[in-house]
Short mmCIF file of C-alpha atoms in Angstrom, two decimals:
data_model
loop_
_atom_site.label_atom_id
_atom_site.label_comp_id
_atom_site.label_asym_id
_atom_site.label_seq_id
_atom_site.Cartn_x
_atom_site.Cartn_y
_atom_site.Cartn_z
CA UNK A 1308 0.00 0.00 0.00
CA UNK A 1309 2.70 2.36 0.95
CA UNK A 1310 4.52 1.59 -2.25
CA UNK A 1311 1.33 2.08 -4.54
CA UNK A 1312 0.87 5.69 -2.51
CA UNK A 1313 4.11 6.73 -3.76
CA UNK A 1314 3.87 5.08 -7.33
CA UNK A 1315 0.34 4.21 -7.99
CA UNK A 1316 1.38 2.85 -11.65
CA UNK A 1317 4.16 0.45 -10.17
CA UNK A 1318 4.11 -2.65 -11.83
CA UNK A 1319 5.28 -4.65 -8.53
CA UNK A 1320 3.53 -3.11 -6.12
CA UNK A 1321 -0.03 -4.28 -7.97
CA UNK A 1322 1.53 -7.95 -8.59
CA UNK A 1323 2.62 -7.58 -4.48
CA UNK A 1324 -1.14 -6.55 -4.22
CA UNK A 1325 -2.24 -9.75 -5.70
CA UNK A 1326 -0.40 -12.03 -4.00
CA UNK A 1327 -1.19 -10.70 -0.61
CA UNK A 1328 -4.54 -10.73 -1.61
CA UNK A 1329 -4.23 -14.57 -3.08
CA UNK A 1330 -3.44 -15.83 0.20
CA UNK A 1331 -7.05 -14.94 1.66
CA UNK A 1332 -8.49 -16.81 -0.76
CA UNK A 1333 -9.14 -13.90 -3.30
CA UNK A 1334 -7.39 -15.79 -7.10
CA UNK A 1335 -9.69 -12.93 -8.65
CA UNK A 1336 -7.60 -10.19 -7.38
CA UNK A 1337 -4.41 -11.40 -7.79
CA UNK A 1338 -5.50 -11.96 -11.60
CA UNK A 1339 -6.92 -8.81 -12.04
CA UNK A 1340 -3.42 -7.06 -10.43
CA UNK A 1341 -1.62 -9.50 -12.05
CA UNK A 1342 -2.98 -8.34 -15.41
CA UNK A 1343 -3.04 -4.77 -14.18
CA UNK A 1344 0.69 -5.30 -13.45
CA UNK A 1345 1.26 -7.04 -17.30
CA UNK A 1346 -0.48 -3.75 -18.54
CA UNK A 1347 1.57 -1.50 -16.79
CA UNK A 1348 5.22 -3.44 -17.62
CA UNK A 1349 4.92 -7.46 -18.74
CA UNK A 1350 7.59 -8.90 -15.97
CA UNK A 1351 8.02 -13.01 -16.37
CA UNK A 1352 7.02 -13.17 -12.56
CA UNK A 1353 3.52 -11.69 -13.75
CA UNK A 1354 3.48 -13.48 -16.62
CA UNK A 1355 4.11 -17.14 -15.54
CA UNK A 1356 1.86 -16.80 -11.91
CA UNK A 1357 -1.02 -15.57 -14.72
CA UNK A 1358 -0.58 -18.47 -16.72
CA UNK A 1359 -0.79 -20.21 -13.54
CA UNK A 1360 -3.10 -19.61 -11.66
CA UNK A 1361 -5.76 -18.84 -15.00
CA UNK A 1362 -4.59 -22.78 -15.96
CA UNK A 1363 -6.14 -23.68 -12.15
CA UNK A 1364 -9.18 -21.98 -12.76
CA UNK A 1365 -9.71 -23.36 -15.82
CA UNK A 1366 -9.28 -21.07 -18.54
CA UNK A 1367 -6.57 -22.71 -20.33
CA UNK A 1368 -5.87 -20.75 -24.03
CA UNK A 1369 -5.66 -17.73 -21.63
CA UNK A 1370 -2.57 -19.60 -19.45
CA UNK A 1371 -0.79 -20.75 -22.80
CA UNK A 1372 -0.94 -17.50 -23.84
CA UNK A 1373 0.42 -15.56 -20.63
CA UNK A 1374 2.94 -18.52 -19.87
CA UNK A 1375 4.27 -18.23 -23.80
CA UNK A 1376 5.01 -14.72 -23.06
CA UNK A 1377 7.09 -15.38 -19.67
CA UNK A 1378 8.92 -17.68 -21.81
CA UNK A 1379 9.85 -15.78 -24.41
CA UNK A 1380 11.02 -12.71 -22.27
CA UNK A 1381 12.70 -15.10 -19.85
CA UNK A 1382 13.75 -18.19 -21.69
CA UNK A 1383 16.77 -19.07 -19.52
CA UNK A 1384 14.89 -20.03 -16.65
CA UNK A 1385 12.82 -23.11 -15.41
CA UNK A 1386 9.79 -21.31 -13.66
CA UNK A 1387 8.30 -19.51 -16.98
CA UNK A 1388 8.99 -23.09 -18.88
CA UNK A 1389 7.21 -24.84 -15.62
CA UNK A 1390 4.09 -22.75 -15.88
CA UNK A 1391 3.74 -23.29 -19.87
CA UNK A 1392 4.33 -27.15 -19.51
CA UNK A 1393 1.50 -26.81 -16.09
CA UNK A 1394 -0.70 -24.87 -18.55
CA UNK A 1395 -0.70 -28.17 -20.88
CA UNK A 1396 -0.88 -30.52 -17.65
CA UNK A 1397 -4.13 -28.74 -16.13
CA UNK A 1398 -5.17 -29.25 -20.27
CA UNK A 1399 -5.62 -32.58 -20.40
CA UNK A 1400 -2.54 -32.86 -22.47
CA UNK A 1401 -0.77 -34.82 -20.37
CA UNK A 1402 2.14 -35.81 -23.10
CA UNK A 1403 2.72 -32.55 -24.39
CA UNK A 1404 2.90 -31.55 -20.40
CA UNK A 1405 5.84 -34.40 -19.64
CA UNK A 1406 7.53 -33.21 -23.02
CA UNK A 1407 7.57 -29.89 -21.75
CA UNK A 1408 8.50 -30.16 -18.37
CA UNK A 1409 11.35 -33.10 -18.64
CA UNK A 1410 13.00 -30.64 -21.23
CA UNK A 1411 13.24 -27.89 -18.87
CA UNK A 1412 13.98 -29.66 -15.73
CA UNK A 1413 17.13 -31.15 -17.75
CA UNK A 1414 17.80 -27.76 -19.27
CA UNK A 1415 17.36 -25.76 -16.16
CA UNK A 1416 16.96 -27.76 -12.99
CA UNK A 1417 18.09 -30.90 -13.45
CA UNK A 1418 18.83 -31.94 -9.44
CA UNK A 1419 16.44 -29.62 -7.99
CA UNK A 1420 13.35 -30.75 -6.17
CA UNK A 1421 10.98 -28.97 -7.04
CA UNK A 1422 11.51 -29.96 -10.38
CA UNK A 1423 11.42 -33.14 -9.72
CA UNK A 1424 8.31 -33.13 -8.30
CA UNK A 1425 6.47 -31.46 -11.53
CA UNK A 1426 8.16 -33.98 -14.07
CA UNK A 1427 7.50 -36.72 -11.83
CA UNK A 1428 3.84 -35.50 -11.68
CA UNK A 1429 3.56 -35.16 -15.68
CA UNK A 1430 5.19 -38.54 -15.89
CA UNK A 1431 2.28 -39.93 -13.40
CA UNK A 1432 -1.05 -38.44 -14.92
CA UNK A 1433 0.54 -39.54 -18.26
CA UNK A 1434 0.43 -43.02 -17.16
CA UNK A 1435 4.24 -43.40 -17.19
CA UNK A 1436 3.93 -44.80 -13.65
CA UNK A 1437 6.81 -46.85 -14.00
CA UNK A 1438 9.34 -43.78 -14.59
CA UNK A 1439 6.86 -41.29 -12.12
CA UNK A 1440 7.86 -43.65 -9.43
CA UNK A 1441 11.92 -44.02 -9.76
CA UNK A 1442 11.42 -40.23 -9.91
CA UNK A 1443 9.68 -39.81 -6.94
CA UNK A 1444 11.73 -42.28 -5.08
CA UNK A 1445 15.22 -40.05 -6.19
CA UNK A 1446 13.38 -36.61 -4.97
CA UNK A 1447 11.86 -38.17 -1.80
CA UNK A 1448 15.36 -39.67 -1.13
CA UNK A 1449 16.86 -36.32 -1.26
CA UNK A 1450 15.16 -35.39 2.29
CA UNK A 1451 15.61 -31.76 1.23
CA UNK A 1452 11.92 -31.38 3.28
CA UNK A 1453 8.20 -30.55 1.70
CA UNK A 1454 9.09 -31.36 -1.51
CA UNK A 1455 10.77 -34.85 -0.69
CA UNK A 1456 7.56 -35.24 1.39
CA UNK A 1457 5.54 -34.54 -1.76
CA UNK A 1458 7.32 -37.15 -3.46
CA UNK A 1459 7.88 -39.72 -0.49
CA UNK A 1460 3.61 -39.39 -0.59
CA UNK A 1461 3.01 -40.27 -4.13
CA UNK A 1462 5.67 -42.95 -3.88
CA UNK A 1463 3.99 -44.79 -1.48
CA UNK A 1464 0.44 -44.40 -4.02
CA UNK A 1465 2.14 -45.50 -6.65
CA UNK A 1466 2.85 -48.54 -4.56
CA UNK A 1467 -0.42 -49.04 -3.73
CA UNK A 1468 0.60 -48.81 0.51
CA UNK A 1469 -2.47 -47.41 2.19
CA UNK A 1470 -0.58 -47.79 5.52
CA UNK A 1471 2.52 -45.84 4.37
CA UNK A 1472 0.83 -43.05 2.44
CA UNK A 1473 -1.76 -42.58 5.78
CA UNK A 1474 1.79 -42.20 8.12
CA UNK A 1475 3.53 -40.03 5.89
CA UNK A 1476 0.13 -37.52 5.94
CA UNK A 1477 -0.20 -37.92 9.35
CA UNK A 1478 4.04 -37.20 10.32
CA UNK A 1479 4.41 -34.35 7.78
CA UNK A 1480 3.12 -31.07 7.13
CA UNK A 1481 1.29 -31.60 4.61
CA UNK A 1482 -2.28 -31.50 5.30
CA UNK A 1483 -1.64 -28.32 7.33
CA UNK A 1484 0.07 -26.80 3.79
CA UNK A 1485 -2.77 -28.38 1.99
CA UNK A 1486 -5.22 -26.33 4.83
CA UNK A 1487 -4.56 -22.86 2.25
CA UNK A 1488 -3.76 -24.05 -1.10
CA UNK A 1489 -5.15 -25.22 -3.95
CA UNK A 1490 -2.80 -27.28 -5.17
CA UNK A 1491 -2.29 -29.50 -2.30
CA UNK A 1492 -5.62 -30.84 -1.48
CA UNK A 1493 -5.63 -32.00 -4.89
CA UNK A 1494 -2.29 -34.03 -4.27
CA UNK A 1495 -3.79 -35.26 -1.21
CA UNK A 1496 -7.29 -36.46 -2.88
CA UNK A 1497 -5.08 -38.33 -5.68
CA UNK A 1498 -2.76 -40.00 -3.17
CA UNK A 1499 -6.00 -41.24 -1.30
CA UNK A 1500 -8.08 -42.24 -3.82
CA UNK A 1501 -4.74 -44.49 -5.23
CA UNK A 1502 -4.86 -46.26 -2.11
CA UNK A 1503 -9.06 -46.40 -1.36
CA UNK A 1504 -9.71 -43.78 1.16
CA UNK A 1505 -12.12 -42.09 -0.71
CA UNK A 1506 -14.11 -40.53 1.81
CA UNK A 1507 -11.08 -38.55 3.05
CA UNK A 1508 -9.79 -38.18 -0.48
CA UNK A 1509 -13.95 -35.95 -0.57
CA UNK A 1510 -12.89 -34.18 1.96
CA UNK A 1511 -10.44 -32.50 0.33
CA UNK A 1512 -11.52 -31.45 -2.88
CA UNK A 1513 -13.30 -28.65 -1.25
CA UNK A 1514 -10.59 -27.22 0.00
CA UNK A 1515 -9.17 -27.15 -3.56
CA UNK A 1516 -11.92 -25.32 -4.95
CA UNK A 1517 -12.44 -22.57 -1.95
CA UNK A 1518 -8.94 -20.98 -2.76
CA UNK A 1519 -9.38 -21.35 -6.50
CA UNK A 1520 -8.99 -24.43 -7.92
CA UNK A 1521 -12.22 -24.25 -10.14
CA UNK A 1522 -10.91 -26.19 -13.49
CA UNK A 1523 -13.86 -28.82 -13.30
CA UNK A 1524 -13.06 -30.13 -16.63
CA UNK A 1525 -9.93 -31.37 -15.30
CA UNK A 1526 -10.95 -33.06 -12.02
CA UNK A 1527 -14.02 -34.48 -13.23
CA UNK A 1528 -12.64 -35.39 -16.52
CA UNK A 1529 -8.96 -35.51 -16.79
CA UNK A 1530 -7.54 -36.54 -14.14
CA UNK A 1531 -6.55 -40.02 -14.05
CA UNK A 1532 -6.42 -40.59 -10.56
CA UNK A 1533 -9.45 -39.16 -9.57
CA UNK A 1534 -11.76 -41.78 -11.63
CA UNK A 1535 -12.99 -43.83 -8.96
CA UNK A 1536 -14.98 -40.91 -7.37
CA UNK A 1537 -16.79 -39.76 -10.50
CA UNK A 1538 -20.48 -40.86 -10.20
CA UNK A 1539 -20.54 -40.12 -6.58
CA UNK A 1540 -23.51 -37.89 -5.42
CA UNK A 1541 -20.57 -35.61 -3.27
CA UNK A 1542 -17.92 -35.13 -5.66
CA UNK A 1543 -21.01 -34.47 -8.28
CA UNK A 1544 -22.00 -31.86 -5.98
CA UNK A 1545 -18.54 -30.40 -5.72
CA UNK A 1546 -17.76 -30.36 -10.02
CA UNK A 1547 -21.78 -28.23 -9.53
CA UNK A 1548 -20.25 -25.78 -7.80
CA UNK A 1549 -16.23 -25.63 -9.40
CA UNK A 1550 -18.44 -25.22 -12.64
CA UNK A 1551 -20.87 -22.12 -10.97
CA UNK A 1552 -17.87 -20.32 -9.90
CA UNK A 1553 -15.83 -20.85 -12.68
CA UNK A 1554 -18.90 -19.27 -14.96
CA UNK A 1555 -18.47 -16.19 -12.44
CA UNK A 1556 -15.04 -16.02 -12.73
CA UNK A 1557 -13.59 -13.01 -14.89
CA UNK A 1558 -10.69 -13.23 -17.10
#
């Protein structure tokens, strides 16, 4: 606030805007001083969270288009690549996704965790379980903390080890991260429903879609791991309202 007083047409103060205001809940206004911040002076940071966060909600030729541009003014780095491959993930296009995201891991982050975890994922909803899980085995045996954990979880999924992926949730942090994000509740609901809890993997989803996760077409139709709940009356329910606030959504 003190920054906009002095500048009011500071590009960073309205993308700082955004992101304090994303952590309330509130993806609208961090889009709309995202794009406000793009308007003023395209940075890659705005760029790549727009493509982001508009590929969570669910409006996806808007993220390719965003995410293409962080790339091109920032093509040395992995986040702007990461958000364009995420873009493609959150698509449906789950081999165009891997393509993407292998390429710049080994271009620009080849022994980096996070990285890991994103090609790993790719590799997983592409069906490439076999190569998802020696990549989630290296990351998670890198103990380098929440993102190992991330790993260590889908790991024990993959494995099909109800009792292993129950201890990790219940010894790490991750259902308090996955208490105010949308990412993470989706994790969670995928590692659950691998292993048959699905009336915890329910509980979840909700939490997805409060702080912004509203792409529908990608839960309900997509996502691989996420097929035994379609048909139920609850998750029905929850693609209802995804869809309603996805309609209300401005882009």
């Amino acid at each position: 606030a003190k920054a906009m007083h002095l500048d009011s047409e500071l590009p960073l103060a309205y993308l700082a805007l955004g992101m304090v205001r994303y952590n309330p809940r509130d993806m609208q206004a961090l889009i709309d001083n995202a794009k406000h911040a793009v308007a003023l002076q395209p940075t890659s940071d705005a760029l790549l969270m727009l493509g982001f966060c508009l590929a969570e909600v669910g409006f996806i030729d808007e993220a390719r288009r965003y995410s293409d541009e962080a790339v091109a003014m920032d093509p040395l780095s992995f986040l702007p690549a990461c958000a364009r491959a995420v873009a493609d993930l959150l698509a449906g296009d789950f081999s165009g996704a891997t393509e993407r995201m292998l390429a710049a891991r080994e271009r620009f982050a080849p022994r980096e965790a996070f990285s890991g975890w994103w090609a790993a994922q790719c590799l997983a909803y592409s069906g490439r379980d076999v190569e998802a899980h020696e990549l989630y085995r290296q990351v998670a045996d890198m103990e380098v903390g929440f993102w190992s954990d991330h790993c260590a979880l889908f790991q024990r999924a993959l494995e099909q080890d109800r009792d292993g992926v129950l201890e990790l949730l219940e010894k790490s942090d991750y259902r308090k991260a996955a208490e105010t994000d949308e990412q993470y509740p989706i994790h969670i609901a995928n590692a659950l429903t691998l292993v048959g809890e699905i009336d915890e993997a329910l509980r979840w989803i909700p939490h997805a879609i409060d702080f912004g996760f509203l792409n529908y077409q990608f839960l309900s139709q997509h996502n691989r791991f996420l097929v035994p709940l379609r048909g139920d009356a609850r998750f029905e329910q929850l693609m209802d309202l995804a869809r309603q606030k996805q309609d209300a959504f401005r882009v």
